[in-house]
mmCIF file of C-alpha atoms in Angstrom:
data_model
loop_
_atom_site.group_PDB
_atom_site.id
_atom_site.type_symbol
_atom_site.label_atom_id
_atom_site.label_comp_id
_atom_site.label_asym_id
_atom_site.label_seq_id
_atom_site.Cartn_x
_atom_site.Cartn_y
_atom_site.Cartn_z
ATOM 1 C CA MET A 1 -14.290 -3.944 16.676
ATOM 2 C CA LYS A 2 -11.229 -5.232 14.595
ATOM 3 C CA ALA A 3 -9.259 -4.014 12.096
ATOM 4 C CA LEU A 4 -6.995 -5.685 9.533
ATOM 5 C CA VAL A 5 -4.355 -3.279 8.206
ATOM 6 C CA ALA A 6 -2.227 -4.966 5.129
ATOM 7 C CA VAL A 7 1.199 -3.187 5.137
ATOM 8 C CA LYS A 8 3.722 -3.874 2.100
ATOM 9 C CA ARG A 9 7.865 -4.125 2.531
ATOM 10 C CA VAL A 10 8.838 -1.643 -0.493
ATOM 11 C CA VAL A 11 12.089 0.323 -1.881
ATOM 12 C CA ASP A 12 12.270 3.309 0.465
ATOM 13 C CA TYR A 13 10.738 6.278 -1.558
ATOM 14 C CA ASN A 14 14.175 8.144 -1.310
ATOM 15 C CA VAL A 15 16.055 5.554 -2.900
ATOM 16 C CA LYS A 16 16.969 6.008 -6.747
ATOM 17 C CA VAL A 17 16.075 2.574 -7.870
ATOM 18 C CA ARG A 18 18.078 0.717 -10.462
ATOM 19 C CA VAL A 19 17.221 -2.076 -13.395
ATOM 20 C CA LYS A 20 19.376 -4.998 -13.232
ATOM 21 C CA SER A 21 21.086 -5.956 -16.243
ATOM 22 C CA ASP A 22 19.394 -8.412 -17.571
ATOM 23 C CA GLN A 23 16.132 -6.355 -17.576
ATOM 24 C CA THR A 24 14.146 -8.619 -15.298
ATOM 25 C CA GLY A 25 13.418 -6.549 -12.484
ATOM 26 C CA VAL A 26 14.258 -3.786 -10.190
ATOM 27 C CA ASP A 27 17.786 -4.065 -8.462
ATOM 28 C CA ILE A 28 16.917 -4.445 -4.684
ATOM 29 C CA ALA A 29 20.336 -5.922 -3.295
ATOM 30 C CA ASN A 30 22.199 -3.468 -0.440
ATOM 31 C CA VAL A 31 19.036 -1.374 -1.198
ATOM 32 C CA LYS A 32 17.388 0.454 2.046
ATOM 33 C CA MET A 33 13.681 -0.954 2.323
ATOM 34 C CA SER A 34 10.791 0.843 4.468
ATOM 35 C CA MET A 35 7.093 0.695 4.833
ATOM 36 C CA ASN A 36 4.651 1.464 1.502
ATOM 37 C CA PRO A 37 4.021 5.393 2.262
ATOM 38 C CA PHE A 38 0.284 4.585 1.737
ATOM 39 C CA ASP A 39 0.149 1.658 4.115
ATOM 40 C CA GLU A 40 1.681 4.172 6.957
ATOM 41 C CA ILE A 41 -1.090 6.311 6.387
ATOM 42 C CA ALA A 42 -3.636 3.105 6.883
ATOM 43 C CA VAL A 43 -1.849 2.028 9.928
ATOM 44 C CA GLU A 44 -2.162 5.725 11.457
ATOM 45 C CA GLU A 45 -6.016 5.626 10.416
ATOM 46 C CA ALA A 46 -6.360 2.582 12.155
ATOM 47 C CA VAL A 47 -4.317 3.702 15.084
ATOM 48 C CA ARG A 48 -6.330 6.912 15.465
ATOM 49 C CA LEU A 49 -9.677 4.893 15.479
ATOM 50 C CA LYS A 50 -8.849 2.751 18.197
ATOM 51 C CA GLU A 51 -7.827 6.010 20.238
ATOM 52 C CA LYS A 52 -11.194 7.240 19.238
ATOM 53 C CA GLY A 53 -12.432 3.890 20.637
ATOM 54 C CA ILE A 54 -14.139 2.965 17.454
ATOM 55 C CA LEU A 55 -11.764 -0.129 17.102
ATOM 56 C CA THR A 56 -10.541 -2.295 19.594
ATOM 57 C CA GLU A 57 -7.964 -4.238 18.294
ATOM 58 C CA VAL A 58 -5.518 -3.144 15.237
ATOM 59 C CA VAL A 59 -3.770 -6.183 13.333
ATOM 60 C CA VAL A 60 -1.120 -5.594 10.332
ATOM 61 C CA VAL A 61 -0.632 -8.058 7.704
ATOM 62 C CA SER A 62 1.979 -8.462 5.350
ATOM 63 C CA CYS A 63 2.962 -10.869 3.003
ATOM 64 C CA GLY A 64 6.158 -11.584 1.299
ATOM 65 C CA VAL A 65 10.176 -12.685 2.646
ATOM 66 C CA THR A 66 11.044 -13.057 6.232
ATOM 67 C CA GLN A 67 12.007 -9.607 6.630
ATOM 68 C CA CYS A 68 9.038 -8.319 6.528
ATOM 69 C CA GLN A 69 8.987 -8.746 10.321
ATOM 70 C CA GLU A 70 10.527 -5.614 10.300
ATOM 71 C CA THR A 71 7.995 -3.407 8.224
ATOM 72 C CA LEU A 72 5.216 -5.359 11.132
ATOM 73 C CA ARG A 73 7.466 -4.017 13.789
ATOM 74 C CA THR A 74 7.489 -0.332 12.414
ATOM 75 C CA ALA A 75 3.234 -0.692 12.145
ATOM 76 C CA MET A 76 3.171 -1.914 15.764
ATOM 77 C CA ALA A 77 5.548 0.872 16.894
ATOM 78 C CA ILE A 78 3.258 3.470 15.294
ATOM 79 C CA GLY A 79 0.483 1.348 17.347
ATOM 80 C CA ALA A 80 -0.908 -1.988 16.171
ATOM 81 C CA ASP A 81 -1.318 -4.597 18.186
ATOM 82 C CA ARG A 82 -0.040 -7.447 16.689
ATOM 83 C CA GLY A 83 0.746 -8.381 13.528
ATOM 84 C CA ILE A 84 0.570 -11.849 10.754
ATOM 85 C CA LEU A 85 3.170 -12.470 8.529
ATOM 86 C CA VAL A 86 2.590 -14.830 5.583
ATOM 87 C CA GLU A 87 5.905 -15.889 4.445
ATOM 88 C CA THR A 88 7.105 -16.632 1.273
ATOM 89 C CA SER A 89 9.616 -16.249 -1.187
ATOM 90 C CA GLU A 90 7.294 -16.517 -4.150
ATOM 91 C CA GLU A 91 6.422 -13.138 -6.120
ATOM 92 C CA LEU A 92 3.525 -11.553 -4.986
ATOM 93 C CA GLN A 93 0.801 -10.313 -7.222
ATOM 94 C CA PRO A 94 -2.060 -8.054 -6.410
ATOM 95 C CA LEU A 95 -4.562 -10.936 -6.446
ATOM 96 C CA ALA A 96 -2.369 -13.550 -4.604
ATOM 97 C CA VAL A 97 -2.452 -10.921 -1.610
ATOM 98 C CA ALA A 98 -6.073 -10.002 -2.095
ATOM 99 C CA LYS A 99 -6.496 -14.030 -1.720
ATOM 100 C CA LEU A 100 -4.296 -14.201 1.217
ATOM 101 C CA LEU A 101 -5.945 -11.076 2.951
ATOM 102 C CA LYS A 102 -9.406 -13.031 1.964
ATOM 103 C CA ALA A 103 -8.595 -16.119 4.140
ATOM 104 C CA LEU A 104 -7.104 -13.872 7.072
ATOM 105 C CA ALA A 105 -10.263 -12.045 6.956
ATOM 106 C CA ASP A 106 -12.341 -15.136 7.245
ATOM 107 C CA LYS A 107 -9.854 -16.043 10.269
ATOM 108 C CA GLU A 108 -10.017 -12.933 11.893
ATOM 109 C CA GLN A 109 -13.415 -11.563 11.345
ATOM 110 C CA PRO A 110 -12.378 -7.885 11.198
ATOM 111 C CA GLY A 111 -14.902 -5.100 11.371
ATOM 112 C CA MET A 112 -13.075 -3.309 8.581
ATOM 113 C CA VAL A 113 -9.697 -3.872 6.286
ATOM 114 C CA ILE A 114 -7.312 -0.741 5.473
ATOM 115 C CA LEU A 115 -5.074 -0.802 2.716
ATOM 116 C CA GLY A 116 -3.302 1.487 1.392
ATOM 117 C CA LYS A 117 -4.666 2.951 -2.302
ATOM 118 C CA GLN A 118 -1.359 1.850 -3.651
ATOM 119 C CA ALA A 119 2.051 0.405 -3.472
ATOM 120 C CA ILE A 120 4.892 2.549 -4.761
ATOM 121 C CA ASP A 121 6.998 -0.359 -6.414
ATOM 122 C CA ASP A 122 4.797 -1.859 -8.744
ATOM 123 C CA ASP A 123 1.793 1.149 -8.255
ATOM 124 C CA CYS A 124 -0.826 -1.486 -9.468
ATOM 125 C CA ASN A 125 -3.555 -0.005 -7.247
ATOM 126 C CA GLN A 126 -5.619 -3.220 -7.338
ATOM 127 C CA THR A 127 -5.135 -5.326 -4.228
ATOM 128 C CA GLY A 128 -8.284 -3.451 -1.825
ATOM 129 C CA GLN A 129 -10.646 -3.462 -4.874
ATOM 130 C CA MET A 130 -10.045 -7.255 -5.321
ATOM 131 C CA LEU A 131 -10.501 -8.421 -1.613
ATOM 132 C CA ALA A 132 -13.767 -6.327 -1.716
ATOM 133 C CA ALA A 133 -14.675 -8.326 -4.528
ATOM 134 C CA LEU A 134 -13.641 -11.808 -3.357
ATOM 135 C CA ALA A 135 -15.180 -11.099 0.000
ATOM 136 C CA ASP A 136 -18.313 -9.363 -1.189
ATOM 137 C CA TRP A 137 -17.780 -6.246 1.026
ATOM 138 C CA PRO A 138 -18.309 -2.734 0.224
ATOM 139 C CA GLN A 139 -15.240 -0.788 -0.799
ATOM 140 C CA ALA A 140 -14.315 3.197 -0.396
ATOM 141 C CA THR A 141 -10.863 3.704 -2.316
ATOM 142 C CA PHE A 142 -8.768 6.644 -2.098
ATOM 143 C CA ALA A 143 -10.340 7.979 1.211
ATOM 144 C CA SER A 144 -9.264 11.335 2.813
ATOM 145 C CA LYS A 145 -11.702 11.173 5.649
ATOM 146 C CA VAL A 146 -12.978 8.386 7.620
ATOM 147 C CA GLU A 147 -16.083 8.806 10.306
ATOM 148 C CA MET A 148 -18.062 6.525 12.060
ATOM 149 C CA VAL A 149 -21.864 7.572 12.318
ATOM 150 C CA ASP A 150 -24.823 5.658 13.498
ATOM 151 C CA GLY A 151 -23.061 2.314 13.592
ATOM 152 C CA ASN A 152 -21.762 2.751 9.385
ATOM 153 C CA LEU A 153 -18.831 3.987 7.957
ATOM 154 C CA HIS A 154 -18.744 7.338 6.373
ATOM 155 C CA VAL A 155 -15.825 7.533 3.924
ATOM 156 C CA THR A 156 -15.139 11.037 2.081
ATOM 157 C CA ARG A 157 -12.958 10.348 -1.204
ATOM 158 C CA GLU A 158 -11.355 12.145 -3.832
ATOM 159 C CA VAL A 159 -13.136 12.007 -6.970
ATOM 160 C CA ASP A 160 -12.246 13.946 -10.225
ATOM 161 C CA GLY A 161 -14.857 16.602 -9.636
ATOM 162 C CA GLY A 162 -14.165 17.240 -6.107
ATOM 163 C CA LEU A 163 -15.514 15.300 -3.229
ATOM 164 C CA GLU A 164 -17.668 12.597 -2.672
ATOM 165 C CA THR A 165 -18.781 10.949 0.673
ATOM 166 C CA LEU A 166 -19.995 7.096 0.919
ATOM 167 C CA LYS A 167 -22.161 5.227 3.690
ATOM 168 C CA LEU A 168 -20.622 1.805 4.071
ATOM 169 C CA SER A 169 -22.110 -0.751 6.147
ATOM 170 C CA LEU A 170 -19.409 -3.061 8.039
ATOM 171 C CA PRO A 171 -17.477 -5.224 7.212
ATOM 172 C CA ALA A 172 -15.748 -2.923 4.755
ATOM 173 C CA VAL A 173 -12.622 -2.466 3.006
ATOM 174 C CA ILE A 174 -10.998 1.037 3.107
ATOM 175 C CA THR A 175 -7.859 2.311 0.608
ATOM 176 C CA THR A 176 -5.926 5.479 2.031
ATOM 177 C CA ASP A 177 -5.017 8.522 -0.223
ATOM 178 C CA LEU A 178 -2.669 10.964 0.436
ATOM 179 C CA ARG A 179 -4.540 13.394 2.340
ATOM 180 C CA LEU A 180 -6.169 11.194 4.693
ATOM 181 C CA ASN A 181 -3.604 11.554 7.785
ATOM 182 C CA GLU A 182 0.045 12.268 8.195
ATOM 183 C CA PRO A 183 1.500 9.336 10.294
ATOM 184 C CA ARG A 184 2.902 10.126 13.495
ATOM 185 C CA TYR A 185 6.779 10.334 14.403
ATOM 186 C CA VAL A 186 7.740 6.731 15.564
ATOM 187 C CA THR A 187 9.212 7.281 18.742
ATOM 188 C CA LEU A 188 11.676 5.062 20.791
ATOM 189 C CA PRO A 189 9.803 4.020 23.547
ATOM 190 C CA ASN A 190 7.345 2.658 21.129
ATOM 191 C CA ILE A 191 10.104 0.500 18.855
ATOM 192 C CA MET A 192 11.251 -0.996 22.340
ATOM 193 C CA LYS A 193 7.823 -1.888 22.980
ATOM 194 C CA ALA A 194 6.962 -3.124 19.135
ATOM 195 C CA LYS A 195 10.019 -5.836 19.654
ATOM 196 C CA LYS A 196 7.399 -7.586 22.474
ATOM 197 C CA LYS A 197 4.031 -7.699 20.345
ATOM 198 C CA GLN A 198 3.215 -10.499 19.235
ATOM 199 C CA ILE A 199 3.647 -11.547 15.134
ATOM 200 C CA ASP A 200 2.091 -15.155 14.404
ATOM 201 C CA ILE A 201 3.758 -16.370 11.058
ATOM 202 C CA PHE A 202 1.664 -18.883 8.178
ATOM 203 C CA LYS A 203 2.802 -20.069 5.168
ATOM 204 C CA PRO A 204 0.183 -19.377 1.999
ATOM 205 C CA GLU A 205 -0.577 -23.448 2.087
ATOM 206 C CA ASP A 206 -1.614 -23.164 5.642
ATOM 207 C CA LEU A 207 -4.286 -20.996 4.557
ATOM 208 C CA GLY A 208 -5.300 -22.978 1.595
ATOM 209 C CA VAL A 209 -4.041 -20.109 -1.184
ATOM 210 C CA ASP A 210 -2.138 -20.702 -4.361
ATOM 211 C CA VAL A 211 0.167 -17.823 -4.814
ATOM 212 C CA THR A 212 1.601 -19.110 -8.394
ATOM 213 C CA PRO A 213 1.927 -15.885 -10.276
ATOM 214 C CA ARG A 214 -0.155 -15.256 -12.724
ATOM 215 C CA ILE A 215 1.403 -12.459 -14.814
ATOM 216 C CA LYS A 216 5.123 -12.962 -16.320
ATOM 217 C CA THR A 217 7.213 -9.884 -16.402
ATOM 218 C CA LEU A 218 9.055 -9.668 -20.213
ATOM 219 C CA LYS A 219 11.206 -6.504 -19.657
ATOM 220 C CA VAL A 220 11.854 -3.826 -17.246
ATOM 221 C CA SER A 221 13.547 -0.785 -18.429
ATOM 222 C CA GLU A 222 14.332 2.870 -17.609
ATOM 223 C CA PRO A 223 12.896 5.636 -19.035
ATOM 224 C CA PRO A 224 14.249 7.415 -21.764
ATOM 225 C CA LYS A 225 16.807 10.061 -20.816
ATOM 226 C CA ARG A 226 15.124 13.667 -21.181
ATOM 227 C CA SER A 227 16.969 15.566 -24.061
ATOM 228 C CA VAL A 228 18.710 18.837 -23.618
ATOM 229 C CA GLY A 229 16.598 22.044 -24.217
ATOM 230 C CA ILE A 230 17.709 24.543 -27.039
ATOM 231 C CA LYS A 231 17.085 28.009 -27.394
ATOM 232 C CA VAL A 232 15.026 29.439 -30.316
ATOM 233 C CA ALA A 233 15.926 33.329 -31.835
ATOM 234 C CA ASP A 234 12.050 34.161 -32.842
ATOM 235 C CA VAL A 235 8.851 33.166 -31.963
ATOM 236 C CA ALA A 236 8.514 32.003 -35.973
ATOM 237 C CA THR A 237 11.318 29.710 -35.205
ATOM 238 C CA LEU A 238 9.681 28.144 -31.934
ATOM 239 C CA VAL A 239 6.094 27.779 -33.802
ATOM 240 C CA ASP A 240 8.255 26.146 -36.596
ATOM 241 C CA LYS A 241 9.952 23.260 -34.670
ATOM 242 C CA LEU A 242 6.651 22.798 -32.653
ATOM 243 C CA LYS A 243 4.736 22.193 -35.667
ATOM 244 C CA ASN A 244 7.468 20.304 -37.654
ATOM 245 C CA GLU A 245 9.842 18.340 -35.338
ATOM 246 C CA ALA A 246 7.708 18.062 -31.766
ATOM 247 C CA LYS A 247 4.712 17.686 -33.913
ATOM 248 C CA VAL A 248 2.461 19.424 -31.075
ATOM 249 C CA ILE A 249 0.443 21.886 -33.151
#
């Protein structure tokens, strides 16, 4: 069985992002980019399933600019077998990515598609759900444990009241949460091996998908700076300020 794993190139989580002076977006010039952490967990889980003998091939997919090949190489250094890049300079929104993944799923016929639950740049948390709807596949989001039992996937997911375990028939869509696993350290020999692995490159038009943005960003601004705290003389003053200034009581 084959797994398709989606990975996104984002600004590294250690970098403090800066808003462009014209407030049209985030400045990514000369900024360190890396794989979305949730997607790294998705790749690790697919590789572990392959090591258990459940999967026979792990194919990683990235959509975006040419530099996304670096993200694919990182995923292949973790253990993925080959990569697919859907190359475009357009701003890709969740629905467009879901349509691209649906087209690739039709082409590759995987037994499952694994994605990070969200990307740390837009925090949309939409692509996996949209893909499941387009493909009419069962889905399990926020997975914290994935098992194969009698030909079905048993996925434990985190909900407000605790844990919920779902039984899914295949093919299915899974989105990964932080507690699913801890990605392995990528070694130099595996990085060298990844350079020789295959990457197929497509354009959105090759897959028959229109990726024209449907949502326009009007303005991006930084959150207001936190005001300096103050000291109060007694409890009465504290209560007065909470009631009349902060208006929280």
